Amino acid sequence: MNALEYARLQFGLTASLHFLFVMVTLGLVVLVAAMQTRYVVSGNPVYGKMARFWGLLYAINYAVGIATGLVMEFEIGLNWAGLSRLTGDVFGAPLALETLIAFVLESTLLGMWIFGWGRLGKWLHLALIWGVAATAMLSAFWVMVSNAFLQHPVGYALDADGIARLTDFGALLSNSALWFALLHTVFAAMTTGGILLAGVSAWRLRRAHRARRRRELGPDDHELFRRSLRLGIRVGLIGTFFTISFGYAQFGPLGDNQPTKLAGGAKAAAEQAAMVERFGPGDYLPSEWVIPSLEAMTGIANLLFLLLFVAQVLTFRDTLIRRRWARPALWMLTVLIPVPFATAILGWIVREEGRQPWAVYGLLRTADAVSPMSAGALRWSTFGFTLAVAALAIVDWWLLARAAARTPGGEFGTDEETGENRELQQEAMA
């Protein structure tokens, strides 16, 4: 492998692992905010316990995920000097906004929410988690703005030195490669959060149903996971539907912006000839991985929708929990937990591998974007960075598994029945 291949492999591996954290973060935060809203409005302590239990999983994933994002920033600076030098003035602007939002505003609000349990007024504390959710979505938006420029560069002009300068920020925000892709990503994250919720709840309920472990969950905790199961299935089903819908909606702009990505047969030969005529000799067709990845992604997504639809039907009158013949579906929901992650990686293969050989489609070739480094140096950095991110992913899932297995209650080190929370429970009891 040469330096370019190592640089691409390195960023592909670490970006894929980092995106797994992003999907859990985006998917869980809205669900936690919805749980706490039900708690504040209704005063039902079960929803407060749900918000704390799942909020802990969210906080763990967020904290570890930050480190994987830092690894990617190092890689962009070290390995892709040509990209930063020639187009950094454009695609770097939204990334800078994302960094400020993710590391300053979102982290601050999350810290206040974590340490504010039982110490802040119920409405102020609720506003904090919705602020976390809003800033998380805004962070995703800015990342996708930057990525959309790489897919379809707009809003720039080349100066005398051939460097892209930002001339129209509004054009970045109205990029035809942005909005459908953003909604596709957000709903994929909601699907991930819903299936994680349903899968973990199904696992806890299955354990509780075993003859020797009937006392593992008390009545309140059983209700917590019962409600979480129903919510997770519902959100996963809706999220899958819109993920598929906005995925298909991208085909129109994609054909205009990147005609070579999904071209096959005679059309591929015609598009290759047109690119050679426009940009000179070279292979402008993406690898053979793109079409199979697209087919696998769509097939898995449609199957996932069907399975979640069946699970949703089985939630009627709690058939999924109460009827022995339906309980294998609980096992199925737990097995489905990694499926959205695998599907998302296939989607990113289609999006990123499909624009090759361009780092910025039609503007900057990937070979010209890589830093002038030796293959040996990039080989060792690929090993080191990938090992670091993989280790963080393993630690994250280990911590999530431990948190998911614990008895709900006291997740943030404070008594749930203090301050405003005690008042809410007293009102509910009255």
Coordinates of C-alpha atoms in Angstrom, one line a residue:
M1 CA 0.0 0.0 0.0
N2 CA 1.2 3.5 -0.8
A3 CA 0.8 6.6 1.4
L4 CA -2.5 7.6 -0.1
E5 CA -4.0 4.2 0.5
Y6 CA -2.9 4.2 4.1
A7 CA -4.2 7.7 4.6
R8 CA -7.6 6.8 3.2
L9 CA -7.7 3.5 5.2
Q10 CA -6.8 5.3 8.4
F11 CA -9.5 8.0 8.1
G12 CA -12.1 5.5 6.9
L13 CA -11.6 3.2 9.9
T14 CA -11.5 5.9 12.6
A15 CA -14.4 7.9 11.0
S16 CA -16.5 4.8 10.9
L17 CA -15.8 4.0 14.6
H18 CA -16.4 7.6 15.6
F19 CA -19.8 7.7 13.8
L20 CA -21.0 4.8 16.0
F21 CA -20.7 7.1 19.0
V22 CA -22.5 9.9 17.1
M23 CA -25.4 7.7 16.3
V24 CA -25.9 6.7 19.9
T25 CA -25.5 10.3 21.1
L26 CA -28.0 11.8 18.6
G27 CA -30.4 8.9 19.0
L28 CA -30.5 8.8 22.8
V29 CA -30.5 12.5 23.7
V30 CA -34.0 13.3 22.2
L31 CA -35.4 10.2 23.9
V32 CA -34.0 11.2 27.3
A33 CA -35.4 14.7 26.8
A34 CA -38.8 13.3 25.9
M35 CA -38.8 11.0 29.0
Q36 CA -37.9 13.9 31.3
T37 CA -40.7 16.0 29.7
R38 CA -43.2 13.4 30.6
Y39 CA -41.8 13.3 34.1
V40 CA -42.1 17.0 34.6
V41 CA -45.6 17.3 33.1
S42 CA -47.1 14.2 34.6
G43 CA -45.2 13.9 37.8
N44 CA -45.0 10.1 37.3
P45 CA -41.7 9.0 38.9
V46 CA -41.2 6.2 36.5
Y47 CA -40.4 8.7 33.7
G48 CA -37.9 10.4 36.0
K49 CA -36.2 7.1 36.6
M50 CA -36.2 6.4 32.9
A51 CA -34.6 9.7 32.1
R52 CA -31.9 9.1 34.7
F53 CA -31.2 5.5 33.6
W54 CA -30.9 6.2 29.9
G55 CA -29.3 9.6 30.6
L56 CA -26.4 7.8 32.2
L57 CA -25.9 5.7 29.0
Y58 CA -26.0 8.8 27.0
A59 CA -23.5 10.6 29.1
I60 CA -21.0 7.7 29.0
N61 CA -21.2 7.5 25.3
Y62 CA -20.9 11.3 24.9
A63 CA -17.8 11.5 27.1
V64 CA -15.9 8.6 25.4
G65 CA -17.0 9.8 22.0
I66 CA -15.3 13.2 22.4
A67 CA -11.9 11.5 22.5
T68 CA -12.6 9.7 19.2
G69 CA -13.5 13.0 17.6
L70 CA -10.2 14.4 18.7
V71 CA -8.4 11.6 16.9
M72 CA -10.1 12.6 13.7
E73 CA -9.0 16.2 14.1
F74 CA -5.4 15.1 14.4
E75 CA -5.7 13.0 11.3
I76 CA -7.1 15.8 9.2
G77 CA -4.3 18.1 10.3
L78 CA -1.5 15.5 9.9
N79 CA -2.6 13.5 6.8
W80 CA -4.6 15.8 4.6
A81 CA -2.6 19.0 4.4
G82 CA -3.6 19.5 0.7
L83 CA -7.3 19.5 1.6
S84 CA -6.8 22.0 4.4
R85 CA -4.6 24.2 2.4
L86 CA -6.6 24.4 -0.8
T87 CA -10.2 24.2 0.5
G88 CA -9.9 24.6 4.3
D89 CA -11.2 28.2 4.1
V90 CA -14.5 26.9 3.0
F91 CA -15.2 23.5 4.6
G92 CA -13.3 24.5 7.7
A93 CA -15.7 27.3 8.6
P94 CA -18.7 25.0 9.4
L95 CA -16.4 22.6 11.2
A96 CA -15.2 25.4 13.4
L97 CA -18.8 26.2 14.3
E98 CA -19.4 22.6 15.1
T99 CA -16.4 22.4 17.4
L100 CA -17.5 25.5 19.3
I101 CA -21.0 24.1 19.7
A102 CA -20.0 20.6 20.6
F103 CA -17.2 21.3 23.0
V104 CA -18.4 24.5 24.6
L105 CA -22.2 24.9 24.5
E106 CA -23.3 21.2 24.4
S107 CA -20.8 20.1 26.9
T108 CA -21.6 22.9 29.3
L109 CA -25.3 22.3 29.1
L110 CA -24.8 18.5 29.6
G111 CA -22.6 19.1 32.6
M112 CA -25.2 21.4 34.2
W113 CA -27.9 18.8 33.5
I114 CA -25.9 15.9 35.0
F115 CA -25.1 17.9 38.2
G116 CA -28.4 19.7 38.3
W117 CA -30.6 16.7 39.3
G118 CA -32.4 17.6 42.6
R119 CA -30.6 21.0 42.7
L120 CA -32.3 23.0 39.9
G121 CA -35.9 23.8 39.3
K122 CA -37.8 21.2 37.3
W123 CA -38.4 23.5 34.3
L124 CA -34.9 24.9 34.2
H125 CA -33.5 21.4 34.4
L126 CA -35.8 20.2 31.6
A127 CA -34.7 23.2 29.5
L128 CA -31.1 22.1 29.9
I129 CA -31.6 18.6 28.4
W130 CA -33.6 20.1 25.5
G131 CA -30.7 22.5 25.0
V132 CA -28.3 19.5 24.9
A133 CA -30.5 17.9 22.3
A134 CA -30.7 21.1 20.2
T135 CA -27.0 21.7 20.2
A136 CA -26.3 18.0 19.4
M137 CA -28.5 18.4 16.3
L138 CA -26.9 21.6 15.5
S139 CA -23.5 20.0 15.7
A140 CA -24.7 17.3 13.3
F141 CA -25.9 20.0 11.0
W142 CA -22.6 21.8 10.7
V143 CA -20.7 18.5 10.1
M144 CA -23.1 17.7 7.3
V145 CA -22.7 21.2 5.9
S146 CA -19.0 20.6 5.7
N147 CA -19.4 17.1 4.2
A148 CA -21.9 18.4 1.7
F149 CA -19.2 20.8 0.3
L150 CA -16.9 17.9 -0.2
Q151 CA -19.7 16.1 -2.1
H152 CA -20.9 19.1 -4.1
P153 CA -18.7 22.2 -3.7
V154 CA -20.6 25.5 -3.8
G155 CA -20.3 29.0 -2.4
Y156 CA -16.6 29.4 -3.3
A157 CA -14.3 31.1 -5.8
L158 CA -10.7 30.3 -6.7
D159 CA -8.2 33.0 -6.0
A160 CA -5.0 33.7 -8.1
D161 CA -3.2 30.9 -6.4
G162 CA -5.9 28.4 -7.0
I163 CA -7.1 28.3 -3.4
A164 CA -10.8 28.1 -2.7
R165 CA -12.2 31.1 -0.8
L166 CA -15.6 31.3 0.8
T167 CA -17.8 33.8 -1.1
D168 CA -21.4 32.7 -0.3
F169 CA -22.1 31.2 3.1
G170 CA -25.8 30.9 2.2
A171 CA -24.9 28.6 -0.7
L172 CA -23.3 26.2 1.7
L173 CA -26.6 26.1 3.7
S174 CA -28.7 25.5 0.7
N175 CA -26.4 22.9 -0.9
S176 CA -28.5 20.3 -2.7
A177 CA -26.2 17.6 -1.2
L178 CA -27.1 18.7 2.4
W179 CA -30.7 18.5 3.5
F180 CA -31.8 15.1 2.4
A181 CA -28.5 13.6 3.7
L182 CA -28.9 15.4 7.0
L183 CA -32.4 14.2 7.6
H184 CA -31.3 10.7 6.5
T185 CA -28.5 10.8 9.1
V186 CA -30.7 12.2 11.9
F187 CA -33.4 9.6 11.4
A188 CA -30.8 6.8 11.2
A189 CA -29.6 8.0 14.6
M190 CA -33.1 8.0 15.9
T191 CA -33.5 4.4 14.7
T192 CA -30.3 3.5 16.5
G193 CA -31.4 5.1 19.7
G194 CA -34.8 3.4 19.5
I195 CA -33.4 0.0 18.9
L196 CA -30.8 0.4 21.6
L197 CA -33.6 1.3 24.0
A198 CA -35.8 -1.6 22.9
G199 CA -32.9 -4.1 22.8
V200 CA -31.6 -3.3 26.3
S201 CA -35.1 -3.3 27.7
A202 CA -35.9 -6.6 26.0
W203 CA -32.7 -8.1 27.5
R204 CA -33.6 -6.9 31.0
L205 CA -37.2 -8.2 30.7
R206 CA -36.0 -11.6 29.3
R207 CA -33.7 -12.0 32.3
A208 CA -36.6 -11.1 34.6
H209 CA -38.8 -13.8 33.1
R210 CA -36.4 -16.6 33.7
A211 CA -37.6 -18.8 36.5
R212 CA -34.6 -18.3 38.7
R213 CA -34.5 -14.5 38.3
R214 CA -38.1 -13.5 38.7
R215 CA -37.1 -11.1 41.5
E216 CA -34.4 -9.4 39.6
L217 CA -36.7 -6.5 38.7
G218 CA -39.0 -4.8 41.2
P219 CA -42.4 -3.6 40.0
D220 CA -41.2 -0.1 39.4
D221 CA -38.1 -1.2 37.4
H222 CA -40.2 -3.7 35.4
E223 CA -42.5 -0.8 34.5
L224 CA -39.5 1.3 33.5
F225 CA -38.3 -1.3 31.0
R226 CA -41.8 -2.1 29.8
R227 CA -42.3 1.6 28.9
S228 CA -38.8 1.9 27.4
L229 CA -39.4 -1.2 25.3
R230 CA -42.6 0.2 23.8
L231 CA -41.0 3.6 23.2
G232 CA -37.9 2.2 21.6
I233 CA -39.9 0.0 19.2
R234 CA -42.1 2.9 18.2
V235 CA -39.2 5.3 17.7
G236 CA -37.2 2.7 15.8
L237 CA -40.1 2.0 13.5
I238 CA -40.7 5.6 12.7
G239 CA -37.0 6.3 12.4
T240 CA -36.5 3.5 10.0
F241 CA -39.4 4.6 7.8
F242 CA -38.0 8.2 7.4
T243 CA -34.4 6.9 7.1
I244 CA -35.5 4.9 4.1
S245 CA -37.6 7.7 2.7
F246 CA -34.9 10.3 2.9
G247 CA -32.3 7.8 1.6
Y248 CA -34.3 7.3 -1.6
A249 CA -34.9 11.1 -1.8
Q250 CA -31.2 11.6 -2.3
F251 CA -31.1 9.8 -5.6
G252 CA -32.3 12.9 -7.5
P253 CA -29.7 15.4 -6.4
L254 CA -27.0 12.6 -6.4
G255 CA -27.5 12.0 -10.1
D256 CA -27.0 15.7 -10.8
N257 CA -24.1 16.3 -8.4
Q258 CA -22.1 13.0 -8.8
P259 CA -23.0 11.3 -12.1
T260 CA -20.3 8.7 -11.8
K261 CA -21.2 7.4 -8.3
L262 CA -24.0 5.0 -9.2
A263 CA -23.3 4.7 -12.9
G264 CA -23.1 1.2 -14.4
G265 CA -22.7 -0.4 -17.8
A266 CA -22.9 1.9 -20.8
K267 CA -23.6 4.9 -18.6
A268 CA -20.5 4.3 -16.6
A269 CA -18.4 4.3 -19.8
A270 CA -20.1 7.5 -21.0
E271 CA -19.5 9.3 -17.7
Q272 CA -15.9 8.1 -17.6
A273 CA -15.3 9.6 -21.1
A274 CA -17.0 12.8 -20.1
M275 CA -14.8 13.2 -17.0
V276 CA -11.6 12.4 -19.0
E277 CA -12.6 15.1 -21.5
R278 CA -13.2 17.6 -18.7
F279 CA -10.4 16.8 -16.3
G280 CA -7.8 14.9 -18.3
P281 CA -6.6 11.2 -18.1
G282 CA -7.6 9.2 -15.1
D283 CA -10.0 6.7 -13.6
Y284 CA -13.0 8.6 -12.4
L285 CA -15.3 5.7 -11.5
P286 CA -15.6 4.7 -7.8
S287 CA -14.7 1.2 -6.6
E288 CA -16.8 -1.9 -7.0
W289 CA -17.7 -1.6 -3.3
V290 CA -20.3 1.2 -3.8
I291 CA -23.1 -0.7 -5.5
P292 CA -23.0 -3.8 -3.3
S293 CA -22.9 -1.6 -0.2
L294 CA -25.9 0.4 -1.4
E295 CA -27.8 -2.8 -2.1
A296 CA -26.9 -4.3 1.3
M297 CA -27.8 -1.1 3.1
T298 CA -31.3 -0.9 1.5
G299 CA -32.0 -4.6 2.0
I300 CA -31.1 -4.5 5.7
A301 CA -33.1 -1.3 6.2
N302 CA -36.2 -2.7 4.7
L303 CA -35.9 -6.0 6.7
L304 CA -35.3 -3.9 9.8
F305 CA -38.5 -2.0 9.2
L306 CA -40.5 -5.2 8.7
L307 CA -39.1 -6.7 12.0
L308 CA -39.9 -3.6 13.9
F309 CA -43.4 -3.5 12.5
V310 CA -44.0 -7.0 13.8
A311 CA -42.6 -6.0 17.2
Q312 CA -44.9 -3.0 17.2
V313 CA -47.9 -5.2 16.6
L314 CA -46.8 -7.5 19.4
T315 CA -46.8 -4.5 21.9
F316 CA -50.6 -4.5 21.7
R317 CA -51.8 -5.4 25.2
D318 CA -48.2 -6.2 26.1
T319 CA -48.4 -9.4 24.1
L320 CA -44.6 -9.2 23.6
I321 CA -44.1 -9.5 27.4
R322 CA -47.1 -11.5 28.7
R323 CA -47.3 -14.3 26.1
R324 CA -44.7 -17.0 26.2
W325 CA -45.0 -17.7 22.4
A326 CA -44.1 -14.0 21.7
R327 CA -41.1 -13.8 23.9
P328 CA -38.5 -14.9 21.3
A329 CA -39.2 -11.5 19.8
L330 CA -37.5 -10.0 22.9
W331 CA -34.4 -12.0 22.0
M332 CA -34.7 -10.7 18.4
L333 CA -34.8 -7.1 19.6
T334 CA -31.6 -7.5 21.6
V335 CA -29.8 -9.1 18.6
L336 CA -30.8 -6.2 16.4
I337 CA -28.8 -3.7 18.5
P338 CA -25.7 -3.7 16.3
V339 CA -27.7 -3.8 13.0
P340 CA -28.1 0.0 12.7
F341 CA -24.4 0.5 13.2
A342 CA -23.5 -1.9 10.4
T343 CA -26.1 -0.3 8.1
A344 CA -24.7 3.2 8.8
I345 CA -21.2 2.1 7.9
L346 CA -22.5 0.7 4.6
G347 CA -24.1 4.1 4.0
W348 CA -20.9 6.0 4.6
I349 CA -19.1 3.7 2.2
V350 CA -21.6 4.6 -0.5
R351 CA -21.3 8.4 0.3
E352 CA -17.6 8.6 0.7
E353 CA -16.2 5.9 -1.5
G354 CA -18.6 6.9 -4.2
R355 CA -17.0 10.3 -4.7
Q356 CA -13.5 8.9 -5.4
P357 CA -11.1 9.8 -6.9
W358 CA -12.1 13.2 -5.5
A359 CA -11.6 14.6 -2.0
V360 CA -13.7 17.5 -3.2
Y361 CA -15.8 16.4 -6.1
G362 CA -14.7 17.9 -9.3
L363 CA -12.3 20.3 -7.6
L364 CA -9.6 18.5 -5.7
R365 CA -8.3 15.0 -6.3
T366 CA -7.7 12.8 -3.2
A367 CA -4.1 12.2 -4.4
D368 CA -3.5 15.9 -4.2
A369 CA -5.2 16.3 -0.8
V370 CA -2.9 13.9 1.1
S371 CA 0.1 15.2 3.0
P372 CA 3.6 14.5 1.6
M373 CA 4.4 11.7 4.1
S374 CA 6.0 8.3 3.6
A375 CA 4.0 5.1 3.5
G376 CA 5.9 3.8 6.5
A377 CA 4.9 6.7 8.7
L378 CA 1.3 6.5 7.6
R379 CA 1.3 2.7 8.2
W380 CA 2.4 3.1 11.8
S381 CA 0.0 6.1 12.4
T382 CA -2.8 4.0 10.9
F383 CA -2.1 1.2 13.3
G384 CA -1.8 3.6 16.3
F385 CA -4.8 5.7 15.6
T386 CA -7.1 2.8 14.7
L387 CA -6.0 0.9 17.9
A388 CA -6.7 4.0 20.0
V389 CA -10.2 4.5 18.6
A390 CA -11.0 0.8 18.7
A391 CA -9.9 0.6 22.3
L392 CA -12.2 3.6 23.1
A393 CA -15.1 1.8 21.4
I394 CA -14.5 -1.3 23.4
V395 CA -14.3 0.7 26.6
D396 CA -17.5 2.5 25.7
W397 CA -19.5 -0.6 25.0
W398 CA -18.1 -2.2 28.2
L399 CA -19.2 0.8 30.3
L400 CA -22.6 0.9 28.5
A401 CA -23.1 -2.8 29.2
R402 CA -22.3 -2.3 32.9
A403 CA -24.6 0.7 33.2
A404 CA -27.4 -1.2 31.3
A405 CA -27.1 -4.1 33.7
R406 CA -27.3 -2.1 37.0
T407 CA -30.4 -1.6 39.1
P408 CA -32.0 1.7 38.0
G409 CA -31.7 4.5 40.6
G410 CA -29.1 7.1 41.7
E411 CA -27.3 7.2 38.3
F412 CA -25.8 10.6 38.9
G413 CA -24.9 10.2 42.5
T414 CA -27.8 12.1 44.0
D415 CA -31.0 11.1 45.6
E416 CA -33.8 11.3 43.1
E417 CA -36.2 12.4 45.8
T418 CA -34.6 15.7 46.7
G419 CA -35.6 19.3 45.9
E420 CA -38.0 19.8 43.1
N421 CA -38.1 16.0 42.3
R422 CA -39.5 15.3 45.8
E423 CA -42.2 17.8 45.3
L424 CA -43.2 16.2 42.0
Q425 CA -43.5 12.8 43.6
Q426 CA -45.5 14.2 46.5
E427 CA -47.9 15.8 44.0
A428 CA -48.1 12.5 42.1
M429 CA -48.9 10.6 45.2
A430 CA -51.5 13.1 46.3

